XYZ file of C-alpha atoms in Angstrom:
570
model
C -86.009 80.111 -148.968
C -85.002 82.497 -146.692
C -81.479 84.156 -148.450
C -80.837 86.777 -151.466
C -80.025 83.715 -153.283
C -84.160 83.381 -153.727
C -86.054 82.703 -156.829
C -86.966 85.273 -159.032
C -90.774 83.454 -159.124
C -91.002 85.117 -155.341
C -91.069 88.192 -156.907
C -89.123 91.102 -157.767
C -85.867 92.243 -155.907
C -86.652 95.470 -154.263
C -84.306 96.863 -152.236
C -84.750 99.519 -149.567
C -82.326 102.060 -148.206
C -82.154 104.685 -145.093
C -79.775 106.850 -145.360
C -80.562 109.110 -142.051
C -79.514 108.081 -138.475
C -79.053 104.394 -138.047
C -78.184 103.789 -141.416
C -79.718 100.210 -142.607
C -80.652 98.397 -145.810
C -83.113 95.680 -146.001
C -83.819 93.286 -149.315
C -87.123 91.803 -150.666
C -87.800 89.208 -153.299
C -91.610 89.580 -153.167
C -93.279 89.211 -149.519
C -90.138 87.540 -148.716
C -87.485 89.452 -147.103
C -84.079 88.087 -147.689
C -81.902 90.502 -145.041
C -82.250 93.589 -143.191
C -79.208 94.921 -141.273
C -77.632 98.421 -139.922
C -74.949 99.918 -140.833
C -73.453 99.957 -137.851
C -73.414 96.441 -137.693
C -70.690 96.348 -140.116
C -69.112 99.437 -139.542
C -68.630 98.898 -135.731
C -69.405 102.624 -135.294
C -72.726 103.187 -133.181
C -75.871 104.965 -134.706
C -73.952 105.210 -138.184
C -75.277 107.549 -140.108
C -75.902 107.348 -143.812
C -72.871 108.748 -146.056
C -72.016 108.502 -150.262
C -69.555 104.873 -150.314
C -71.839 103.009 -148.059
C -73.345 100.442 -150.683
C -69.504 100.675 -152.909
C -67.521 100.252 -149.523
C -69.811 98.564 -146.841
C -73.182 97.035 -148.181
C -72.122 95.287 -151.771
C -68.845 93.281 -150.138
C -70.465 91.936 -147.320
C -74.171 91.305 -148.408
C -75.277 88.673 -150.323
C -77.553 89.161 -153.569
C -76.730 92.605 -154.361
C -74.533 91.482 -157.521
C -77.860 91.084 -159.097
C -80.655 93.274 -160.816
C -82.530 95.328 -158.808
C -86.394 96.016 -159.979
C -87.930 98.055 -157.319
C -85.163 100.731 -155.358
C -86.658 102.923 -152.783
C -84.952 105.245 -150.830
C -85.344 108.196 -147.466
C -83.736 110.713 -146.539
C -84.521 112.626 -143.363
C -82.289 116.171 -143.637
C -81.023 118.996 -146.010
C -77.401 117.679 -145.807
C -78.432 114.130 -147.221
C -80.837 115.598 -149.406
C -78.087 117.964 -151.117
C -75.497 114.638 -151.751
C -78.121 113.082 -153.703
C -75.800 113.620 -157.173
C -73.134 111.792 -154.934
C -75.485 109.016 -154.123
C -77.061 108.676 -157.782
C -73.467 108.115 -158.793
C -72.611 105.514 -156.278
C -76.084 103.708 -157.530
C -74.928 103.485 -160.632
C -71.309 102.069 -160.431
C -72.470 99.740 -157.686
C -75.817 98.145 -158.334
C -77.186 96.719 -161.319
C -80.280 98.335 -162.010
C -82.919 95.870 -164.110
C -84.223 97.829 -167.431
C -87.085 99.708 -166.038
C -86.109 99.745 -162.374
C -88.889 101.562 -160.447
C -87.698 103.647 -157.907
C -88.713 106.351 -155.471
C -87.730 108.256 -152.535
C -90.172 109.210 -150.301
C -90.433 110.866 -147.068
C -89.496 109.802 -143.233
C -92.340 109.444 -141.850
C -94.086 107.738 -144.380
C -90.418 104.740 -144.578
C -91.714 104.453 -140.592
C -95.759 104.214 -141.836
C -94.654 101.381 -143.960
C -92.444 99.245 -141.687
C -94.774 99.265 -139.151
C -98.758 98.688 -140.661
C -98.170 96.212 -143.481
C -95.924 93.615 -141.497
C -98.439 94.356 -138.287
C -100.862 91.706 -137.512
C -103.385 94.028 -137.944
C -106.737 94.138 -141.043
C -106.987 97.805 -139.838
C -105.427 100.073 -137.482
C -105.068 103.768 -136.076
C -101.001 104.507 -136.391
C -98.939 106.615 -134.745
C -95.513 108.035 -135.673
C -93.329 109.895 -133.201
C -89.818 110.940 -133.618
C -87.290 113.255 -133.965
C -87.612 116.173 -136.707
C -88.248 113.650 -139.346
C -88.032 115.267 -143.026
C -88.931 118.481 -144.672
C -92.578 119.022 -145.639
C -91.822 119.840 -149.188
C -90.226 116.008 -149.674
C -93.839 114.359 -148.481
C -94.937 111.560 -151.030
C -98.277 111.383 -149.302
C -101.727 113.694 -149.028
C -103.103 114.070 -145.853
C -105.690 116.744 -144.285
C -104.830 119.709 -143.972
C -101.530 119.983 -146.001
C -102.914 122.930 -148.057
C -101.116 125.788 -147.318
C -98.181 124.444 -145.449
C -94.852 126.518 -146.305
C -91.877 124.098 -147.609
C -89.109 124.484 -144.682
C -91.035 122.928 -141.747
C -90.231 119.413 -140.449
C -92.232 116.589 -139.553
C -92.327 115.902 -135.986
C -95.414 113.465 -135.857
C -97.812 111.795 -138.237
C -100.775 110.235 -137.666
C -102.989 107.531 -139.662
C -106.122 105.393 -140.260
C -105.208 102.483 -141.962
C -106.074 99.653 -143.866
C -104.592 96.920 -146.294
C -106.326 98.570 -148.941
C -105.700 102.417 -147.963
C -104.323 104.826 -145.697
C -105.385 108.038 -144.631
C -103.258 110.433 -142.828
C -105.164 112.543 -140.477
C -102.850 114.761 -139.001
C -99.332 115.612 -138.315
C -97.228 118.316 -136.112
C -94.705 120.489 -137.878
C -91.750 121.686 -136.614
C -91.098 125.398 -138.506
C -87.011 125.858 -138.989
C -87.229 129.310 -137.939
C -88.775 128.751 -134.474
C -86.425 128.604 -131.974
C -89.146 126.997 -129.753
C -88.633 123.280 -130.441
C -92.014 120.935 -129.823
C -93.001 117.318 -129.786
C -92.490 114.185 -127.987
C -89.630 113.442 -129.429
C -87.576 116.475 -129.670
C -88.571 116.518 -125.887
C -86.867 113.680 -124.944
C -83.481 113.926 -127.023
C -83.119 117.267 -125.522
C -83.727 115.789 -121.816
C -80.845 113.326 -122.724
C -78.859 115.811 -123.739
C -79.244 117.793 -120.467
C -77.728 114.466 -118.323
C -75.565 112.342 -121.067
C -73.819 113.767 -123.669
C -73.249 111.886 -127.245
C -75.815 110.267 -129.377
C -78.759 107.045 -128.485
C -78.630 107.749 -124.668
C -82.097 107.680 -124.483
C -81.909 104.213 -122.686
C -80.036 105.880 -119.651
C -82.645 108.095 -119.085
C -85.244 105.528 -118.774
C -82.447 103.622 -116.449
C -82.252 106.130 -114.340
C -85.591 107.719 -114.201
C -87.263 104.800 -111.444
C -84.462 106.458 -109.225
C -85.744 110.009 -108.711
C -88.930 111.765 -107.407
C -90.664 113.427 -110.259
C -92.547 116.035 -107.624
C -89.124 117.502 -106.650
C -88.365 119.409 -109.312
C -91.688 120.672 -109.488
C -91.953 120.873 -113.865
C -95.556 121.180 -115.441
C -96.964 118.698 -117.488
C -96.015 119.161 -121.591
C -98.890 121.344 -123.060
C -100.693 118.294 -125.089
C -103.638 119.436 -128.139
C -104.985 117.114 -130.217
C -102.077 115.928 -131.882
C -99.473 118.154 -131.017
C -96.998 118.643 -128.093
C -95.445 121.829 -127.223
C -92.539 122.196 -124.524
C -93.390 124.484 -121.318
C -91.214 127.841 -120.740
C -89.662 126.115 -117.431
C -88.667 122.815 -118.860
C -87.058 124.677 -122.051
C -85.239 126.585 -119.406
C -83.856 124.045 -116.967
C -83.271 121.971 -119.774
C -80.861 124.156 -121.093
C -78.945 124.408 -117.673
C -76.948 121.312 -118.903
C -74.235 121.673 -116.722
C -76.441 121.263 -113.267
C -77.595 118.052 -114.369
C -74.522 116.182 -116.502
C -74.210 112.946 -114.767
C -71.466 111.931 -113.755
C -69.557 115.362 -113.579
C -67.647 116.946 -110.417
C -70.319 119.074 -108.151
C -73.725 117.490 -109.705
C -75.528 114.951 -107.523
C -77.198 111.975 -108.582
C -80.460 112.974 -106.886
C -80.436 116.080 -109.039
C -80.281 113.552 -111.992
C -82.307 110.970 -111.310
C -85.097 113.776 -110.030
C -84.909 115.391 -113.892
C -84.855 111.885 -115.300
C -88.170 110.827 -113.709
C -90.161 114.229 -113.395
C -89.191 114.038 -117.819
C -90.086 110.147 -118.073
C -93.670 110.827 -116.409
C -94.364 114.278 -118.597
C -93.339 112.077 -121.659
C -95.379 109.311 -120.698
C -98.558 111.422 -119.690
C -98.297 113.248 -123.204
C -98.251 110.362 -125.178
C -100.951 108.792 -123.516
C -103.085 112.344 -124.293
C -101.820 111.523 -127.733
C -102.969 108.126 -128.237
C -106.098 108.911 -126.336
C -106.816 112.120 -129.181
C -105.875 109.386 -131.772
C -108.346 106.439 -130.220
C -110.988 109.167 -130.660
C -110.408 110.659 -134.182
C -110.334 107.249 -135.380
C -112.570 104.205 -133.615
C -109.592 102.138 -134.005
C -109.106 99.087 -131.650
C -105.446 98.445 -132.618
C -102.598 100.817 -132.577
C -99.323 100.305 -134.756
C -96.788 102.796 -133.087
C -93.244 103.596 -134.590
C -90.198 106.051 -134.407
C -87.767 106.235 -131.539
C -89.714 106.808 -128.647
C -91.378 103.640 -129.641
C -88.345 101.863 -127.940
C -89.677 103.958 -124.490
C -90.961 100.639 -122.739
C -91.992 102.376 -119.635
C -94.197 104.299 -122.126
C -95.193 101.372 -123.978
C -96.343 99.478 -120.846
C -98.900 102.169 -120.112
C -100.292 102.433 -123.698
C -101.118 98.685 -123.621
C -102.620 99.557 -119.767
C -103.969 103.313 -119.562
C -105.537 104.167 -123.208
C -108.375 102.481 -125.030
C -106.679 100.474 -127.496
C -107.502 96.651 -127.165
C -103.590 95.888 -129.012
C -100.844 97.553 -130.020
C -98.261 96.608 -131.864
C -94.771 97.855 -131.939
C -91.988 96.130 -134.623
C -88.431 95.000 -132.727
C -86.891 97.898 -135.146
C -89.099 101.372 -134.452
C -86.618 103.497 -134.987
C -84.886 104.947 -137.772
C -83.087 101.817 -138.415
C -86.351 100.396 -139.389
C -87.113 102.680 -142.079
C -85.164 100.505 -144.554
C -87.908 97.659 -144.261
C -90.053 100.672 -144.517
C -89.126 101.856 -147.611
C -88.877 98.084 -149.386
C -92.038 97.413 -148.497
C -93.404 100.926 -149.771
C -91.636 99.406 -152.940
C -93.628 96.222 -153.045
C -97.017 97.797 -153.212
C -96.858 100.892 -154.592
C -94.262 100.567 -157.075
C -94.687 97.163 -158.104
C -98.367 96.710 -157.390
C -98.131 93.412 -155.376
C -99.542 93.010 -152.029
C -97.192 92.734 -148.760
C -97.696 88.805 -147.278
C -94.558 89.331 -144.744
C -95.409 89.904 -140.917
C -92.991 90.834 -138.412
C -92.846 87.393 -136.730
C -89.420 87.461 -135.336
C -86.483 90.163 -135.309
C -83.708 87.836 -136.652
C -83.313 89.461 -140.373
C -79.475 89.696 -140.482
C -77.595 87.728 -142.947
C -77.253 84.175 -142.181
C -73.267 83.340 -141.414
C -72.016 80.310 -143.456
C -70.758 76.955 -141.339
C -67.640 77.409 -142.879
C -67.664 80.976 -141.709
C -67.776 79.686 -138.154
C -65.507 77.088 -138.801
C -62.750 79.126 -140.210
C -63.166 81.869 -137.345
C -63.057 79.495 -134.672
C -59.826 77.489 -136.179
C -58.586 80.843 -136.491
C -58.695 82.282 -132.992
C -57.097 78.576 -131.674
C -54.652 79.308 -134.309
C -53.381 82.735 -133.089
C -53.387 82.330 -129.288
C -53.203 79.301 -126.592
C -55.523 80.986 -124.486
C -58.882 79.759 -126.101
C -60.528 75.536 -125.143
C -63.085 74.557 -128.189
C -65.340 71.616 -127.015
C -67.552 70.333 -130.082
C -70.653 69.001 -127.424
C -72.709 66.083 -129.473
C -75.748 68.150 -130.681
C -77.822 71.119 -129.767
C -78.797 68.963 -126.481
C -75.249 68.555 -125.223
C -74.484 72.065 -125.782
C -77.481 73.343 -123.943
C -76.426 70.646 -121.162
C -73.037 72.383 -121.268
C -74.305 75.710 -121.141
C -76.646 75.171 -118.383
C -73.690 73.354 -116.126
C -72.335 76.679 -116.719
C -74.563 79.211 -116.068
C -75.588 77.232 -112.697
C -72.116 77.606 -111.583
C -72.810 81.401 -111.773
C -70.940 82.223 -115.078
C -71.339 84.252 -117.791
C -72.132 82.621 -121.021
C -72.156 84.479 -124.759
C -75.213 83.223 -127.525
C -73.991 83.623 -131.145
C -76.227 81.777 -133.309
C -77.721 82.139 -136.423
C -79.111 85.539 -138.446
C -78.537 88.582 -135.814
C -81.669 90.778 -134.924
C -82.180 93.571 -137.047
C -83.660 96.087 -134.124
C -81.521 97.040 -130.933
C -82.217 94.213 -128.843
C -80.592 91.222 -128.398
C -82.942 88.334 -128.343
C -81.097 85.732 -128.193
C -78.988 85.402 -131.102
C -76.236 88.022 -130.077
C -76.875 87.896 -126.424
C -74.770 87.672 -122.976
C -76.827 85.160 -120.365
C -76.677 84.631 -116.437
C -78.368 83.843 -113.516
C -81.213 85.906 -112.720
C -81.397 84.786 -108.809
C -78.330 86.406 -108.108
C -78.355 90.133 -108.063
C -74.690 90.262 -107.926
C -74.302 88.850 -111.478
C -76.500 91.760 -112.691
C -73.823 94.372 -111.186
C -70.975 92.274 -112.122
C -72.000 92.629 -115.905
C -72.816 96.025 -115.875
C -69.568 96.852 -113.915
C -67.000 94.398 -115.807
C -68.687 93.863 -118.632
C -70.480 96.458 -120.188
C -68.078 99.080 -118.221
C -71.625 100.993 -117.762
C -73.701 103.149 -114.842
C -74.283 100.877 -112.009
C -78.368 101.571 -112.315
C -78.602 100.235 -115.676
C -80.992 97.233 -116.234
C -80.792 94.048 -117.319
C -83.769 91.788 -118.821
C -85.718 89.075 -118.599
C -86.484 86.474 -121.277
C -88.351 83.717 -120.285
C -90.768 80.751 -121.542
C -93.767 82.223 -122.842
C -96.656 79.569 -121.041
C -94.596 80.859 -117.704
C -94.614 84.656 -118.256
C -97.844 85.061 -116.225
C -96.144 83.722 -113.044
C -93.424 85.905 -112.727
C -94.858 88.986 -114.616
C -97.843 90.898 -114.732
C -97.928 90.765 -118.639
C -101.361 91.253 -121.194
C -99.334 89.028 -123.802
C -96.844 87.501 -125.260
C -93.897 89.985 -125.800
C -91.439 88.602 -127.971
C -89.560 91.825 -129.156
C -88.949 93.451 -125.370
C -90.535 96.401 -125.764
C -93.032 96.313 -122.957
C -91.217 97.251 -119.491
C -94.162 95.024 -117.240
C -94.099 94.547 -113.606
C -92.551 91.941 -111.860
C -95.265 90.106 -109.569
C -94.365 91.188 -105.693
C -93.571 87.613 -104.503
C -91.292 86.132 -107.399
C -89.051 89.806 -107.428
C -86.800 88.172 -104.573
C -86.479 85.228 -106.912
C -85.040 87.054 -109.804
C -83.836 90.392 -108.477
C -80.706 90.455 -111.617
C -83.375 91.376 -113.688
C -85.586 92.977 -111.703
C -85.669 97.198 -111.592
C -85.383 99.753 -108.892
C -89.300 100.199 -109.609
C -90.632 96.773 -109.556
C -90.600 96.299 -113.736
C -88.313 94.029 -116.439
C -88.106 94.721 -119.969
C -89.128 90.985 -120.830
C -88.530 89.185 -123.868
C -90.982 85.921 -123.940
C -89.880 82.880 -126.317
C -93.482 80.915 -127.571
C -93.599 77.558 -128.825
C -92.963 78.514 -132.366
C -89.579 80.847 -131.110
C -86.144 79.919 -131.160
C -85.505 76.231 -130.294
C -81.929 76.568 -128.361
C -83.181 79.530 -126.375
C -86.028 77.694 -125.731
C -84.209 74.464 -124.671
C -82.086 76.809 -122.166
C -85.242 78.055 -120.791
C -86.482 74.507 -120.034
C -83.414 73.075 -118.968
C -82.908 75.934 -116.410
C -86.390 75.251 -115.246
C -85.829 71.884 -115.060
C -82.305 72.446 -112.667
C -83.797 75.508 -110.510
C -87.384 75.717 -110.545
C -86.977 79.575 -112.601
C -87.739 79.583 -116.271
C -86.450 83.066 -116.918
C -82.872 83.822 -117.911
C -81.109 87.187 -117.682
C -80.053 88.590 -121.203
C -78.627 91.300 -122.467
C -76.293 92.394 -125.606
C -73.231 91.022 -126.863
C -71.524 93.732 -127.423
C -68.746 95.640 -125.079
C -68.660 99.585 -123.959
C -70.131 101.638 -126.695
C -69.991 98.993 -129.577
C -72.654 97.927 -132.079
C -73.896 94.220 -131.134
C -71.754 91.746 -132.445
C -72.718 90.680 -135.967
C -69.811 88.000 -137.577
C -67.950 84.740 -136.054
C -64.626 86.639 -135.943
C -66.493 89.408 -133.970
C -68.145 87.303 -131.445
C -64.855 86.018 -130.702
C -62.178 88.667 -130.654
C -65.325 89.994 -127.802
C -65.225 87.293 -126.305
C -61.443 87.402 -126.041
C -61.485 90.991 -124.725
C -64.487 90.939 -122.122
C -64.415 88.919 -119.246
C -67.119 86.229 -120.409
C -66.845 82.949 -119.198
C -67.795 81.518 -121.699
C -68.984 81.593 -125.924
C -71.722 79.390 -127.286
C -71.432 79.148 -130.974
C -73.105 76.255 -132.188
C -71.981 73.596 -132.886
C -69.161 74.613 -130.492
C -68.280 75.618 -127.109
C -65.346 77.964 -126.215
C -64.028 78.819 -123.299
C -60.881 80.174 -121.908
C -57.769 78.245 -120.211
C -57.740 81.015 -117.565
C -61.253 81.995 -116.794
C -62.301 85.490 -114.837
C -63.474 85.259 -111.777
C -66.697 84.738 -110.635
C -69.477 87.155 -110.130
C -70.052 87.855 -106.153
């Protein structure tokens, strides 16, 4: 039973909710999550923060199961501006939920929502974890002990937290703090939101910078290394200066060259990437650990990533499809389950597709709809998941565009192939074509890789199986020319593989395309157009269809295309 329309004999209904950056909510009913989805998602406004109204005006009318009690309600909060609307969010609880006599409920800290997404549905019996973001939330809101907390004055922020842990306890070991007053701003992750900020303004440009670091030289601009002890990071005098020369390296604007940008993007990438390492290396040795569970929004760095798997002396590490704030929701539900209701935590991050399911007749009445208000769609109703893969492959062979909607959409930021936009990987030009038509995005941006697990070693140089792209692995020298769409500037794809147990149509697609060209690897990447969230409902999926110049939508059981198709990708 997979919905919020579960059994009470699963358990209780504990319901989790961020209210920072990348608002989200996520649902329980025991070890069995029902839904976790972003705000954003329903909003349609990207990295949606949490605000007062969000359960009244976005979460109760479009989420299923929140009409009923709620026994376990955790909550996190992550600044002083949240933190002072709590009477504003107490009184939206309590005209919008129904709270079960006795509800337990808690809000606890940042750092510790990210500590529980990440451990509990790990694969892991015990593990060293690591938690790197932003600020995260003050000291004096920690629900958690850890060494050396004595003494620590209430208006410093969290910046990263380390932990042993087990299924039976977790020990914090150490953490950097941020103090308010200190103009000096440290840590990994401070470090890299203000290197964004120096070449693209606005918010969750992070991704650009990892685009467009394989471009530059990272000797050129001749930057020292961060200054790495133990645990902490602190930012060097010259990068805090150049940094803050945001006008010499703004890409895109009149006078500033891209070599100037892509030089600062790289020589930031590798002094992020060596620090972290130092990190996890310090963290290896304070703890014995073989596995590492790593969270928090430089988790979704899969340059990074690729090197902690390679370069540091964990054996595994795991990192959930949802690191980021975003994540924090699960976090804080399952932080519910076992320490407010006292039950252990059976669910394991398996697969990223946590969104509510959409109804048949949802897709039915969506797609009747859009025929109903224009000419300009075709619906074709192919005979079974077979025929529509058939369909789907004569398509993409032809070297067209084709749009996945199916099923529950993935919770995290990547499309895995339930909101995704496919092509030919063969053809470089179809790589360009999407960034430049379709995504209306920087021409250096990359596109990924999924491909059939058993295959992955052939065209990769990959430890494992990598089913939430978050490893950016390098593409083995003599299949590159096969697949350059999805292959980088530097030789690496952010690949998604799909195992026997993973999604049946994507894995159909994979096969079939294998069977036609000899290449099991497709090129994916979001469905979503310029600066919107992914695509989350029927009626979404197709009015961006409509707008973008896809070739085509598969939304099982149908097929849509368009009477007057774009032209092709060259």
């Amino acid at each position: 039973m997979n919905d919020a329309s579960a059994s009470t004999t699963l358990g209780p209904a504990v319901l989790g909710i961020n209210r920072t950056q990348d608002a989200s909510i996520c649902l329980m009913h025991g070890s069995q999550l029902a839904w976790a989805i972003q705000k954003e998602r329903l909003t349609r406004h990207k990295h949606h923060w949490g605000k007062p109204g969000d359960l009244r005006q976005h979460y109760r009318p479009a989420l299923p199961g929140l009409e009923r009690p709620v026994e376990v309600l955790v909550e996190c909060y992550s600044s002083d501006a949240e933190i002072a609307a709590l009477a504003s969010y107490e009184a939206e609880l309590a005209d919008t939920l129904v709270l079960a006599p006795g509800c337990r409920r808690a809000r606890i800290s940042h750092h510790l929502a990210h500590l529980y997404s990440v451990f509990h549905p790990s694969p892991f019996r015990e593990a060293a974890v690591m938690i790197v973001d932003g600020q995260g939330s003050p000291v004096a809101d920690f629900t958690e002990h850890w060494v050396g907390a004595a003494g620590v004055p209430g208006d410093w922020r969290e910046v990263s937290s380390f932990y042993v842990a087990n299924r039976e306890r977790i020990t914090c070991i150490g953490k950097q703090l941020w103090d308010r007053d200190d103009t000096r701003l440290v840590g990994l992750g401070m470090f890299y939101f203000l290197l964004t900020q120096a070449l693209f303004p606005g918010e969750g440009n992070e991704g650009k910078v990892m685009g467009l670091a394989p471009h530059g030289d990272a000797r050129v601009l001749a930057l020292p290394p961060l200054e790495v002890e133990g645990c902490r990071v602190a930012i060097p005098p010259a990068w805090r200066v150049l940094l803050a020369e945001r006008g010499r390296f703004r890409y895109g604007a009149p006078e500033v060259r891209f070599s100037d940008c892509a030089n600062l993007a790289a020589a930031g990438q590798r002094a992020f990437e060596d620090a972290l390492l130092a990190v996890a290396r310090w963290l290896h040795a304070a703890t014995g650990m073989d596995d590492l569970c790593f969270a928090g929004g430089t988790a979704l760095n899969c340059s990074a990533n690729e090197r902690l798997l390679r370069e540091t002396p964990f054996r595994r590490v795991f990192i959930p499809p949802a690191p980021s704030d975003a994540g924090t929701a699960l976090g804080c539900a399952v932080y519910g389950l076992i320490e407010l209701a006292g039950q252990g935590c059976d669910y394991r991050w398996r697969h990223d597709y946590l969104g509510p399911a959409p109804l048949p007749a949802a897709i039915d009445e969506a797609v009747a709809q859009a025929v109903a208000d224009a000419a300009d769609l075709v619906v074709e109703r192919p005979n079974g998941r077979d025929a529509l893969c058939a369909r789907m492959l004569d398509l993409l062979c032809a070297r067209k565009v084709v749009a996945l909607y199916q099923g529950r959409s993935e919770f995290g930021p990547r499309a895995l192939g339930h909101r995704s936009i496919l092509g030919d990987p063969r053809r470089g030009y179809v790589r360009d074509w999407i960034n430049a038509r379709v995504k209306e995005r920087e021409w250096f941006r990359p596109l990924a890789p999924v491909v059939l697990e058993e295959h992955a070693h052939d065209y990769f140089d990959v430890p494992g199986a990598s089913p939430f792209m978050q490893y950016a692995a390098p593409v083995r020298p003599e299949r590159a020319r096969t697949v350059p769409a999805i292959t980088h500037v530097d030789g690496t794809a952010r690949l998604q593989t799909v195992g026997r147990d993973g999604d049946p149509l994507l894995r159909a697609l994979l096969a079939g395309f294998a069977e036609r060209t000899g290449v099991p690897v497709l090129l994916n990447t979001s469905f979503n157009g310029k600066d919107e969230p992914i695509v989350e409902t029927p009626a979404q999926a197709l009015a961006t269809f409509r707008r973008l110049p896809l070739h085509a939508l598969a939304m099982p059981p149908y097929l849509v295309r368009k009477r007057v198709e774009p032209e092709l990708p060259e």
